[in-house]
Amino acid sequence: MSSSQPYHASSPFSPGKSRSRRSRFTYKHLAQLELSSTACPLRVIAHIDLDAFYAQCEMVRLGVPEDQPLAVQQWQGLIAINYPARKYGLNRHVTITEAQKACPEIIMQHVATWREGDSKWQYHDDAFKNIATHKVSLDPYRLQSRRILALIKRTLPEAPLQRVEKASVDEVFVDLSAQVHQILLDRYPQLKLPAPYDDPTENLPAPPTTALDWNADALVDLDEKETEEDAPDWDDVAMLIGSEIVRDLRAKVREELKYTCSAGVARNKMLAKLGSGHKKPNQQTIVRNRATTHFLSGFKFTKIRNLGGKLGEEVVSMFNTDEVKDLLEVPIEQLKKLGDDTGSWLYQIIRGEDNSEVNSRTQIKSMLSAKSFRPSINSFDLGVKWLRIFVADIFSRLVEEGVLENKRRPRTINLHHRQGAQTRSKQAPIPQGRTIDEGVLFDLAKNLLAQVVVDGRAWPCGNLSLSVGGFEDGVTGNRGIGGFLVWGDEAKTLHNSAARGSDDVSSEATNNERPEKRRRVDDGRINDFFNRQETSYGTGDEADDIDDIPSAQKPDELGNEHSDEVSGLPQDPSYEHNTTTTNHEALPFSSSGGGAEANSNEKENTQPTLERFFCSRCQKSLLKEQEGEHEDWHFARDLQKQDEAPTIATSRPPSRPPSSTKPKPTKSKGRPLNVVAKEKGQSQLAFGK
């Protein structure tokens, strides 16, 4: 057991052999480890990968021995093969017949399926014969995945020490940095001491141990310039602690849930993921910092994330190699031919540098249920039957997500439809004011499919899928109406208090002279507008009379309240207002206080009669103040008669009787117009000539 005494003397003037050996890591690096910084060289990341997960789920469910060969079947193909069956040379690309021939004792277990009318997925013995009427369900594997993830989270310390990212249904990343930092300080108290001169760039004291016990872990060999005889540094110690944590996690999953998993432990996510697949099944691989170059040299860079697709193909084509060791010799200037950012990233990633963060978001973002039809379906009714299955599938997963308890709920529902080479999508919001159930989702999905059919060319349909997304946390803490009511003795107390307060107010009012009530004049009530004979232009008063406008001209249908704005015709600005006034004068006005007579008296007191004039040309009674403007309007109409050019007119004023002349189509440019024949007295003004 080492003593912490040599590390109390941190001054450079202090004698002692310990000053001759220091770590290459600093106090700043130790502080970064506590914060789980992606730039920390002491960082510890683990990747845990379940072994042949789908096959393991079926083995655990069926209770078969661990050495029993088993494959998971989906229709006529294989989607998972356990490790005992792989010893016979089987893989997912072989047919069922070939697998049974190579391994006669193998168990072929078909995945669970949904069948029309089922309220839950089930295992059907004849599912592989009914591809046209059944739909695959992977829910059994999702359920087991959640159980395993929950166990891992329970085993690890609480946040902020815990950082877990669910990468897929059978793998998780764990950032162990903060937990490792805590254990380091407990095991090596000298690390708790302040930095010399309070300078965080000072090097840490060297670890007191010269040998580390990796407890039969798969340890990657060191780089060429490194040897096992070299004394370990703090990055090795941190990696050892991380391996202990992961080993305990794997043992816990094995003991409680009967699943085996492999793991990789390294300084970043990329190396950890490659490490978990290095030795399988049921093993863990440690990639120390000093072994990174040697470890990556044995890989094809197309195995690295983001290099397995088009980018990887482009790199292979440009440099005629897919090996990391060959690409290490390419200078960064040549790599930047792929682009400055891409070349720099590639240069770093093949050298084991990856600063991506472990994201603790493990909540579901969306849920999808889909079916490829063989043969295609050809009717709306068949589509609706499949939608019912999709809805049941999605709703069962929503229940597990806590939608019934309003923990989380989706905001949108989406339908994707493929007919030939054409794919169409429809989306609708999910009502937020009510509990989500199968009926709500089914009605929404059915409406979306109907929209696709209305668009045309919906059949035959080769693929149909339904999804929900936009998940958000449900509102909590709401109270029903009963929560705002007061009952029993408390209600009586409040009632008596209110009664005493009312008596006090009444007595005070009795002692004072009651002021005389006076009617408010021009209080801006809506009823006042129905009694006034004057109108003001541009105030929107005509909107109150919207029901008097013919339906073809209502704003909610035209999208523009003033439909005459798109025409070149002059419009009498007082025409509609006076029509409105005439209609309003005939409207009876009643109030709770006095009836028509009282209202008439109020009108006489507050609204004096305005002087009017009568236009002999249009037979209308108008306000005197509108006379000049009205005459200008007639003058503009007279000018139109002098122009013989064709007239393009828009909708007529509300009170004008419809013309018997049928609309005559006219070519127009730029925007659609309502085209009618020129009426008597109408012509086009030659503005701008």
XYZ file of C-alpha atoms in Angstrom:
689
model
C 0.000 0.000 0.000
C 1.490 3.318 -1.041
C 1.757 6.294 1.251
C 0.631 9.783 0.401
C 3.453 11.362 2.442
C 5.809 12.116 -0.518
C 3.120 14.178 -2.199
C 2.639 16.630 0.689
C 5.933 18.251 -0.267
C 4.853 19.853 -3.508
C 7.384 22.679 -3.534
C 10.168 22.396 -6.124
C 12.629 22.976 -3.315
C 11.479 19.923 -1.414
C 13.929 17.048 -1.583
C 12.893 13.512 -2.294
C 13.051 10.874 -4.949
C 9.384 11.432 -5.847
C 10.274 14.709 -7.603
C 12.257 12.771 -10.171
C 9.154 11.068 -11.556
C 6.058 13.002 -12.521
C 3.014 12.175 -14.589
C 2.655 13.624 -18.080
C -0.882 14.674 -17.096
C -1.686 17.880 -15.248
C -4.067 19.071 -12.564
C -6.059 20.721 -15.314
C -6.578 17.313 -16.950
C -7.801 15.938 -13.623
C -10.331 18.771 -13.338
C -11.507 18.125 -16.899
C -12.072 14.464 -16.019
C -14.543 15.474 -13.312
C -16.468 17.550 -15.867
C -16.498 14.738 -18.480
C -14.824 17.100 -20.936
C -14.435 15.681 -24.437
C -10.951 17.262 -24.625
C -9.690 15.443 -21.527
C -6.952 12.836 -22.302
C -7.975 10.906 -19.160
C -11.529 10.440 -20.429
C -13.096 6.949 -20.086
C -15.912 5.832 -22.411
C -17.544 2.390 -22.548
C -19.620 0.813 -25.305
C -21.816 -2.120 -24.232
C -23.149 -4.351 -27.010
C -25.553 -7.246 -26.415
C -24.498 -10.491 -28.126
C -26.819 -11.601 -30.977
C -29.576 -9.745 -29.166
C -32.705 -10.934 -31.020
C -31.536 -14.544 -30.746
C -30.776 -14.097 -27.034
C -34.263 -12.692 -26.432
C -35.824 -15.810 -27.941
C -33.477 -18.101 -26.010
C -34.373 -16.418 -22.717
C -38.094 -16.471 -23.585
C -38.058 -20.146 -24.602
C -35.673 -21.180 -21.822
C -33.363 -23.168 -24.126
C -29.789 -24.060 -23.085
C -27.049 -21.601 -23.960
C -25.338 -24.068 -26.268
C -28.500 -24.685 -28.321
C -28.215 -23.349 -31.924
C -31.043 -20.936 -32.675
C -31.920 -18.506 -35.460
C -34.601 -15.823 -35.630
C -36.714 -16.077 -38.772
C -38.633 -13.311 -40.565
C -40.752 -14.686 -43.404
C -38.270 -16.688 -45.512
C -35.088 -15.030 -44.237
C -32.928 -15.013 -41.110
C -32.332 -11.814 -39.126
C -30.310 -13.159 -36.162
C -28.179 -16.245 -35.446
C -26.774 -17.087 -32.029
C -23.118 -17.972 -31.472
C -23.609 -21.749 -31.074
C -25.185 -21.774 -34.560
C -22.359 -19.662 -36.000
C -19.944 -22.470 -35.226
C -21.581 -24.313 -38.137
C -20.660 -21.504 -40.508
C -24.126 -19.962 -40.565
C -24.789 -16.281 -41.113
C -27.777 -14.089 -41.947
C -27.248 -14.463 -45.679
C -27.963 -18.201 -45.804
C -31.443 -19.534 -46.558
C -33.540 -21.468 -44.079
C -33.005 -24.665 -46.039
C -29.226 -24.197 -46.064
C -29.209 -23.469 -42.323
C -31.222 -26.591 -41.486
C -29.013 -28.703 -43.724
C -25.804 -27.447 -42.102
C -27.224 -27.641 -38.554
C -30.167 -30.084 -38.285
C -30.758 -29.364 -34.581
C -31.135 -25.618 -35.063
C -34.332 -23.958 -33.753
C -36.041 -21.636 -36.232
C -38.121 -19.125 -34.285
C -40.246 -16.714 -36.290
C -40.622 -13.191 -34.946
C -43.894 -12.092 -33.387
C -46.492 -10.661 -35.766
C -49.624 -8.561 -35.782
C -52.702 -10.050 -37.363
C -55.885 -8.200 -38.199
C -58.179 -8.159 -35.193
C -55.365 -8.789 -32.679
C -55.152 -6.353 -29.798
C -51.520 -7.356 -29.182
C -48.683 -8.923 -31.116
C -48.414 -12.702 -30.794
C -46.175 -15.570 -31.834
C -47.918 -17.481 -34.644
C -46.589 -20.865 -35.777
C -47.775 -20.267 -39.333
C -46.667 -16.632 -39.584
C -44.132 -17.325 -42.345
C -46.982 -18.588 -44.553
C -49.063 -15.433 -44.142
C -46.835 -12.604 -45.261
C -49.796 -10.978 -47.035
C -51.945 -10.757 -43.887
C -49.419 -10.470 -41.029
C -47.095 -7.679 -39.990
C -43.795 -8.142 -38.159
C -43.536 -6.851 -34.584
C -40.194 -6.200 -32.898
C -41.859 -5.102 -29.667
C -40.596 -8.113 -27.657
C -37.021 -6.989 -28.301
C -37.752 -3.350 -27.508
C -39.244 -4.390 -24.182
C -36.147 -6.371 -23.235
C -33.935 -3.508 -24.374
C -35.737 -1.154 -21.983
C -35.332 -3.599 -19.124
C -31.587 -3.869 -19.719
C -31.164 -0.097 -20.029
C -33.130 0.460 -16.820
C -30.913 -2.030 -14.969
C -27.743 -0.318 -16.213
C -29.036 3.048 -14.997
C -29.982 1.622 -11.600
C -26.522 0.111 -11.182
C -24.631 3.300 -12.043
C -24.521 6.330 -9.708
C -27.147 9.023 -10.116
C -26.612 12.087 -12.303
C -24.384 14.050 -12.734
C -22.022 11.096 -12.419
C -24.234 9.035 -14.740
C -24.156 9.639 -18.501
C -25.817 6.941 -20.614
C -26.670 7.149 -24.309
C -28.864 4.548 -25.976
C -27.263 4.075 -29.400
C -29.720 1.435 -30.654
C -31.963 -1.345 -29.419
C -28.941 -3.493 -28.421
C -26.122 -1.053 -27.583
C -25.384 1.822 -25.209
C -22.543 4.270 -24.616
C -21.570 5.153 -21.052
C -19.338 8.101 -20.112
C -17.571 6.905 -16.961
C -15.278 9.935 -16.583
C -16.958 11.620 -13.596
C -17.389 8.319 -11.751
C -13.762 7.356 -12.433
C -12.650 10.755 -11.109
C -14.501 10.169 -7.854
C -12.959 6.711 -7.414
C -9.494 8.067 -8.237
C -9.717 10.606 -5.416
C -10.937 7.930 -2.988
C -8.134 5.514 -3.853
C -5.359 8.067 -4.194
C -5.895 10.875 -1.631
C -2.739 12.659 -2.841
C -4.741 13.778 -5.885
C -6.960 15.861 -3.587
C -4.067 18.156 -2.719
C -3.875 21.519 -4.478
C -1.570 22.021 -7.430
C 1.908 23.446 -6.693
C 1.770 27.239 -6.683
C -1.971 26.790 -7.442
C -0.924 26.322 -11.060
C -3.250 23.871 -12.873
C -0.637 23.312 -15.578
C 1.667 21.605 -13.073
C 2.099 17.870 -13.657
C 0.418 15.391 -11.380
C 2.527 13.122 -9.172
C 3.149 9.743 -10.790
C 0.889 6.824 -9.825
C 2.346 4.897 -6.883
C 1.854 1.533 -8.589
C 4.028 -0.036 -11.247
C 1.710 -2.904 -12.282
C -1.991 -3.127 -13.037
C -4.198 -6.227 -12.847
C -6.563 -6.252 -15.823
C -8.365 -9.370 -14.570
C -8.398 -11.380 -17.828
C -9.714 -8.503 -19.968
C -8.838 -8.546 -23.649
C -6.009 -6.034 -23.598
C -4.944 -4.533 -26.914
C -1.202 -4.716 -27.516
C 0.758 -1.507 -27.126
C 2.202 0.526 -29.956
C 5.672 -0.333 -31.262
C 7.451 2.324 -29.205
C 5.691 1.284 -25.981
C 6.415 -1.682 -23.706
C 4.589 -3.297 -20.841
C 7.651 -2.691 -18.666
C 7.012 1.048 -18.831
C 5.411 2.336 -15.659
C 1.689 3.058 -16.082
C 0.391 6.616 -15.972
C -2.917 8.009 -14.727
C -4.665 7.298 -18.049
C -3.920 3.589 -17.539
C -5.206 3.748 -13.966
C -8.383 5.511 -15.117
C -8.901 2.910 -17.818
C -8.465 0.114 -15.265
C -11.139 1.638 -13.008
C -13.448 1.967 -16.019
C -12.945 -1.692 -16.889
C -13.917 -2.681 -13.342
C -17.158 -0.674 -13.556
C -18.077 -2.214 -16.914
C -17.274 -5.713 -15.729
C -19.663 -5.258 -12.804
C -22.363 -3.922 -15.141
C -22.087 -6.920 -17.438
C -22.207 -9.308 -14.495
C -25.347 -7.583 -13.177
C -27.144 -7.919 -16.525
C -26.091 -11.545 -16.740
C -27.245 -12.361 -13.210
C -30.612 -10.615 -13.197
C -31.773 -10.775 -16.828
C -29.744 -13.721 -18.239
C -28.240 -11.727 -21.119
C -24.574 -11.674 -22.101
C -22.930 -8.608 -23.589
C -19.537 -7.529 -24.843
C -17.896 -4.187 -24.142
C -15.146 -1.857 -25.243
C -13.431 0.675 -22.962
C -11.399 3.508 -24.466
C -10.908 7.281 -24.364
C -13.675 8.066 -26.899
C -16.817 6.657 -28.502
C -15.222 5.588 -31.782
C -12.507 3.479 -30.147
C -14.922 2.048 -27.573
C -17.338 0.874 -30.278
C -14.575 -0.802 -32.270
C -13.357 -2.376 -29.036
C -16.716 -3.930 -28.125
C -16.739 -5.872 -31.385
C -13.100 -6.907 -31.163
C -13.662 -9.903 -28.902
C -17.116 -11.505 -28.783
C -19.177 -12.937 -27.208
C -19.259 -12.088 -23.507
C -15.874 -10.331 -23.323
C -14.573 -6.808 -22.957
C -11.663 -5.126 -24.691
C -9.530 -2.323 -23.251
C -7.956 0.097 -25.718
C -5.333 2.035 -23.762
C -4.096 5.365 -25.067
C -0.681 3.827 -25.719
C -2.267 1.118 -27.886
C -4.445 3.261 -30.147
C -2.221 3.285 -33.237
C -1.590 -0.451 -33.108
C -5.314 -1.145 -32.589
C -6.525 0.957 -35.518
C -3.853 -0.308 -37.889
C -5.603 -3.641 -38.132
C -8.950 -2.154 -39.262
C -10.410 -1.071 -42.543
C -11.424 2.555 -42.185
C -14.807 1.680 -43.731
C -15.619 0.089 -40.353
C -15.421 3.496 -38.701
C -18.680 5.383 -38.267
C -19.452 7.826 -41.114
C -16.894 6.129 -43.383
C -19.016 3.159 -44.397
C -21.085 4.975 -47.024
C -20.415 7.338 -49.903
C -17.599 9.163 -48.134
C -15.769 5.901 -47.528
C -16.215 4.895 -51.162
C -14.837 8.267 -52.256
C -11.765 7.862 -50.032
C -11.138 4.343 -51.342
C -11.461 5.566 -54.921
C -9.108 8.516 -54.354
C -6.331 6.675 -52.478
C -6.818 3.082 -53.739
C -6.934 1.570 -50.253
C -9.404 0.849 -47.479
C -6.809 0.131 -44.760
C -6.178 2.551 -41.913
C -2.434 1.799 -41.895
C -2.124 2.873 -45.539
C -4.150 6.037 -45.023
C -1.963 7.063 -42.064
C 0.868 7.731 -44.517
C -1.194 10.227 -46.552
C -0.407 13.855 -45.609
C -3.242 16.104 -44.513
C -2.833 18.324 -47.571
C -3.872 15.454 -49.839
C -6.733 14.475 -47.545
C -8.065 18.019 -47.821
C -8.830 17.339 -51.470
C -12.027 15.920 -50.011
C -12.698 19.369 -48.520
C -10.930 21.235 -45.747
C -13.300 20.169 -42.969
C -13.681 16.596 -44.222
C -9.942 16.160 -44.733
C -9.119 17.489 -41.254
C -11.742 15.254 -39.663
C -10.474 12.189 -41.547
C -6.885 12.957 -40.552
C -7.894 13.011 -36.868
C -10.301 10.075 -36.845
C -7.835 7.524 -38.300
C -5.448 8.542 -35.508
C -8.049 7.781 -32.869
C -9.190 11.338 -32.140
C -12.935 11.686 -31.593
C -14.471 14.452 -29.476
C -18.119 13.444 -29.862
C -20.080 13.648 -26.625
C -22.089 10.939 -24.910
C -25.623 12.268 -25.158
C -27.854 11.283 -22.265
C -31.027 11.693 -24.330
C -32.538 8.220 -24.359
C -36.161 9.162 -24.917
C -37.931 8.151 -28.107
C -38.301 10.837 -30.778
C -40.729 9.014 -33.070
C -42.510 5.697 -33.593
C -43.030 4.002 -36.946
C -45.101 1.077 -38.129
C -44.750 0.048 -41.790
C -45.518 -2.740 -44.226
C -44.217 -3.580 -47.695
C -46.926 -5.389 -49.629
C -46.224 -8.456 -51.730
C -48.411 -8.459 -53.748
C -49.488 -4.797 -53.733
C -52.855 -3.818 -52.298
C -55.456 -2.284 -54.595
C -58.276 -0.801 -52.532
C -59.009 1.759 -49.838
C -60.631 -0.896 -47.624
C -57.456 -3.003 -47.569
C -55.435 0.087 -46.742
C -57.758 0.863 -43.837
C -57.354 -2.676 -42.481
C -53.588 -2.234 -42.397
C -53.933 1.174 -40.792
C -55.858 -0.429 -37.957
C -52.935 -2.809 -37.388
C -50.426 0.068 -37.558
C -52.439 2.039 -35.010
C -52.644 -0.917 -32.607
C -48.888 -1.422 -32.960
C -48.035 2.223 -32.291
C -50.557 2.651 -29.488
C -49.192 -0.344 -27.563
C -45.760 1.321 -27.637
C -47.265 4.662 -26.636
C -48.757 3.011 -23.575
C -45.283 1.782 -22.580
C -43.977 5.314 -23.131
C -46.512 6.625 -20.590
C -49.084 8.310 -22.839
C -51.996 7.170 -20.661
C -50.401 8.804 -17.617
C -49.702 11.903 -19.749
C -45.950 11.544 -19.195
C -45.102 11.990 -22.862
C -47.250 12.332 -25.954
C -46.715 12.902 -29.696
C -47.895 16.052 -31.483
C -48.117 14.874 -35.107
C -49.136 11.801 -37.088
C -47.641 11.070 -40.513
C -48.665 8.741 -43.348
C -46.272 7.660 -46.101
C -47.667 5.998 -49.212
C -45.679 4.505 -52.087
C -47.212 3.755 -55.456
C -44.654 2.638 -58.001
C -41.736 5.054 -57.857
C -43.837 7.826 -56.315
C -43.914 8.399 -52.557
C -46.411 10.762 -50.983
C -46.658 11.948 -47.403
C -49.495 13.450 -45.393
C -49.348 14.930 -41.910
C -51.886 16.043 -39.332
C -51.704 17.394 -35.761
C -52.873 15.186 -32.912
C -55.479 16.966 -30.747
C -53.854 18.039 -27.493
C -56.992 18.605 -25.465
C -57.953 14.974 -24.987
C -56.410 11.629 -24.067
C -54.874 9.744 -26.975
C -56.487 6.403 -27.730
C -56.634 4.000 -30.655
C -59.839 5.556 -31.957
C -58.295 9.029 -32.223
C -55.206 7.743 -34.034
C -57.220 5.526 -36.366
C -59.550 8.348 -37.430
C -56.590 10.618 -38.145
C -54.791 7.907 -40.119
C -57.906 7.089 -42.121
C -58.354 10.755 -43.051
C -54.744 10.979 -44.203
C -55.164 7.942 -46.438
C -58.362 9.452 -47.851
C -56.378 12.581 -48.750
C -53.866 10.442 -50.652
C -56.693 8.743 -52.543
C -58.269 12.094 -53.435
C -54.954 13.207 -54.933
C -55.267 10.337 -57.405
C -53.128 7.354 -58.516
C -53.129 5.690 -55.094
C -53.350 2.091 -56.279
C -51.673 -0.333 -56.438
C -49.821 0.517 -53.228
C -46.471 -1.175 -52.589
C -45.674 0.266 -49.169
C -47.620 1.994 -46.431
C -46.309 3.372 -43.155
C -47.699 5.307 -40.225
C -45.646 7.221 -37.681
C -46.094 9.612 -34.775
C -43.502 12.188 -33.774
C -42.797 15.474 -32.083
C -42.873 13.928 -28.610
C -43.126 16.298 -25.687
C -43.489 15.894 -21.943
C -47.075 15.948 -20.726
C -48.389 18.717 -18.497
C -48.317 17.753 -14.834
C -49.825 19.319 -11.741
C -53.176 20.201 -13.312
C -56.177 20.125 -10.971
C -59.775 19.344 -11.724
C -62.619 21.732 -10.866
C -62.979 20.039 -7.508
C -59.549 21.267 -6.521
C -60.749 24.869 -6.610
C -63.885 24.268 -4.495
C -64.113 24.669 -0.743
C -66.093 22.154 1.307
C -67.472 21.668 4.809
C -66.438 23.905 7.717
C -64.011 25.860 5.585
C -66.835 26.808 3.207
C -69.045 27.950 6.138
C -66.252 30.112 7.518
C -65.701 31.804 4.174
C -69.458 32.327 3.757
C -69.795 34.003 7.179
C -66.789 36.219 6.476
C -68.295 37.319 3.182
C -71.623 38.081 4.853
C -69.968 40.275 7.528
C -68.039 42.128 4.841
C -71.252 42.735 2.894
C -73.003 44.210 5.973
C -70.127 46.615 6.542
C -70.280 47.851 2.985
C -74.093 48.277 3.120
C -73.987 50.344 6.305
C -71.311 52.612 4.883
C -73.326 53.185 1.730
C -76.466 54.064 3.787
C -74.678 56.847 5.629
C -73.594 58.482 2.403
C -75.897 60.120 -0.166
C -76.477 57.761 -3.072
C -75.293 59.457 -6.293
C -77.782 59.776 -9.117
C -77.328 57.271 -11.899
C -76.589 58.737 -15.275
C -76.552 56.958 -18.554
C -73.149 56.803 -20.180
C -73.003 58.516 -23.521
C -70.984 57.018 -26.359
C -69.518 54.161 -24.321
C -68.333 52.383 -27.413
C -70.791 49.494 -27.171
C -71.413 47.511 -30.318
C -75.119 48.399 -30.173
C -74.295 52.067 -30.699
C -73.090 51.297 -34.164
C -76.536 50.016 -35.136
C -78.155 53.389 -34.321
C -75.777 55.847 -35.895
C -76.606 57.247 -39.264
C -73.091 58.397 -40.001
C -70.173 56.172 -40.920
C -66.471 56.819 -41.095
C -64.485 55.443 -43.953
C -61.569 53.171 -43.313
C -62.718 52.112 -39.828
C -63.920 48.679 -40.830
C -67.566 49.302 -39.945
C -68.634 47.444 -43.058
C -67.302 44.272 -41.497
C -70.225 44.288 -39.057
C -72.537 43.742 -41.987
C -70.709 40.797 -43.436
C -73.783 38.575 -43.536
C -75.467 41.008 -45.932
C -72.751 40.498 -48.534
C -73.487 37.800 -51.121
C -71.695 34.550 -50.302
C -69.447 34.854 -53.328
C -67.909 38.008 -51.859
C -67.472 37.118 -48.172
C -63.925 37.622 -46.902
C -63.565 34.101 -45.528
C -64.126 32.679 -48.978
C -62.369 35.292 -51.090
C -59.426 35.698 -48.761
C -59.731 39.455 -49.311
C -62.426 41.529 -47.720
C -62.250 44.228 -50.415
C -62.598 42.237 -53.581
C -62.804 45.358 -55.709
C -59.153 46.130 -54.992
C -58.036 43.796 -57.765
C -60.057 45.600 -60.444
C -59.332 48.727 -62.414
C -62.843 50.074 -61.952
C -63.630 53.077 -59.761
C -65.828 52.204 -56.830
C -68.163 54.588 -55.067
C -66.624 54.764 -51.563
C -69.959 55.609 -50.008
C -72.011 53.024 -51.815
C -71.507 50.100 -49.482
C -71.526 52.276 -46.381
C -74.871 53.775 -47.203
C -76.341 50.435 -48.006
C -75.159 49.273 -44.618
C -76.653 52.304 -42.937
C -79.982 51.693 -44.582
C -80.050 48.127 -43.366
C -79.087 49.145 -39.865
C -81.815 51.720 -39.590
C -84.400 48.999 -39.971
C -82.844 46.883 -37.207
C -84.660 46.948 -33.858
C -82.444 47.724 -30.914
C -83.198 46.280 -27.524
C -81.328 46.274 -24.285
C -81.900 44.926 -20.855
C -82.669 48.351 -19.550
C -85.393 50.033 -21.539
C -86.556 48.797 -24.913
C -86.915 50.689 -28.188
C -88.473 53.822 -26.676
C -85.695 54.426 -24.186
C -83.176 53.710 -26.855
C -84.798 56.227 -29.181
C -84.583 58.904 -26.472
C -80.943 58.135 -25.944
C -80.344 58.406 -29.666
C -81.995 61.851 -29.756
C -79.850 63.043 -26.872
C -76.539 61.779 -28.166
C -76.818 61.717 -31.966
C -78.120 64.833 -33.775
C -79.770 64.414 -37.167
C -77.319 65.045 -40.000
C -78.156 66.934 -43.212
C -78.599 64.746 -46.271
C -78.931 65.181 -50.042
C -80.589 63.063 -52.745
C -78.641 61.958 -55.869
C -80.982 61.971 -58.848
C -78.564 59.899 -60.984
C -78.360 56.831 -58.753
C -81.562 57.458 -56.745
C -79.805 57.340 -53.355
C -79.969 59.371 -50.179
C -76.496 60.302 -48.949
C -74.921 62.397 -46.230
C -74.356 66.011 -47.246
C -70.637 65.768 -46.448
C -70.313 62.968 -49.021
C -71.766 64.981 -51.880
C -68.443 66.142 -53.374
C -66.876 62.724 -53.241
C -69.975 61.151 -54.755
C -69.977 63.575 -57.678
C -66.316 62.791 -58.331
C -67.274 59.161 -58.551
C -69.948 59.903 -61.174
C -67.414 61.966 -63.105
C -65.011 59.007 -63.220
C -67.812 56.762 -64.452
C -68.620 59.251 -67.215
C -65.018 59.186 -68.391
C -65.204 55.428 -68.775
C -67.937 55.709 -71.334
C -65.489 57.453 -73.675
C -63.188 54.432 -73.778
C -64.203 51.614 -76.101
C -61.563 49.132 -74.808
C -62.706 45.777 -73.347
C -63.579 45.949 -69.680
C -62.352 43.531 -67.029
C -64.624 43.690 -64.025
C -64.590 42.121 -60.614
C -67.505 41.294 -58.355
C -70.340 43.808 -58.188
C -71.395 45.830 -55.118
C -73.566 43.903 -52.667
C -76.901 45.644 -53.376
C -76.654 45.694 -57.173
C -78.928 43.098 -58.803
C -77.073 40.382 -60.715
C -76.717 40.816 -64.438
C -78.323 38.325 -66.768
C -75.330 38.501 -69.066
C -73.258 35.345 -68.921
C -69.572 35.672 -68.008
C -67.317 35.940 -70.997
C -63.814 34.470 -70.527
C -60.990 36.850 -71.238
C -57.271 36.179 -71.270
C -55.469 37.736 -68.347
C -51.895 37.930 -67.221
C -50.336 37.504 -63.824
C -53.349 36.735 -61.600
C -56.768 35.122 -61.917
C -59.748 37.497 -62.125
C -63.492 37.098 -62.060
C -64.355 37.890 -65.676
C -67.799 39.185 -66.632
C -69.187 41.019 -69.656
C -69.120 44.804 -69.716
C -72.277 46.244 -68.257
C -74.108 49.330 -69.404
C -72.252 52.482 -68.514
C -68.962 50.672 -67.756
C -65.722 51.380 -69.535
C -62.017 51.340 -68.662
C -60.256 54.525 -67.678
C -57.145 55.327 -69.680
C -54.980 55.911 -66.614
C -51.310 56.575 -67.304
C -51.763 57.494 -70.975
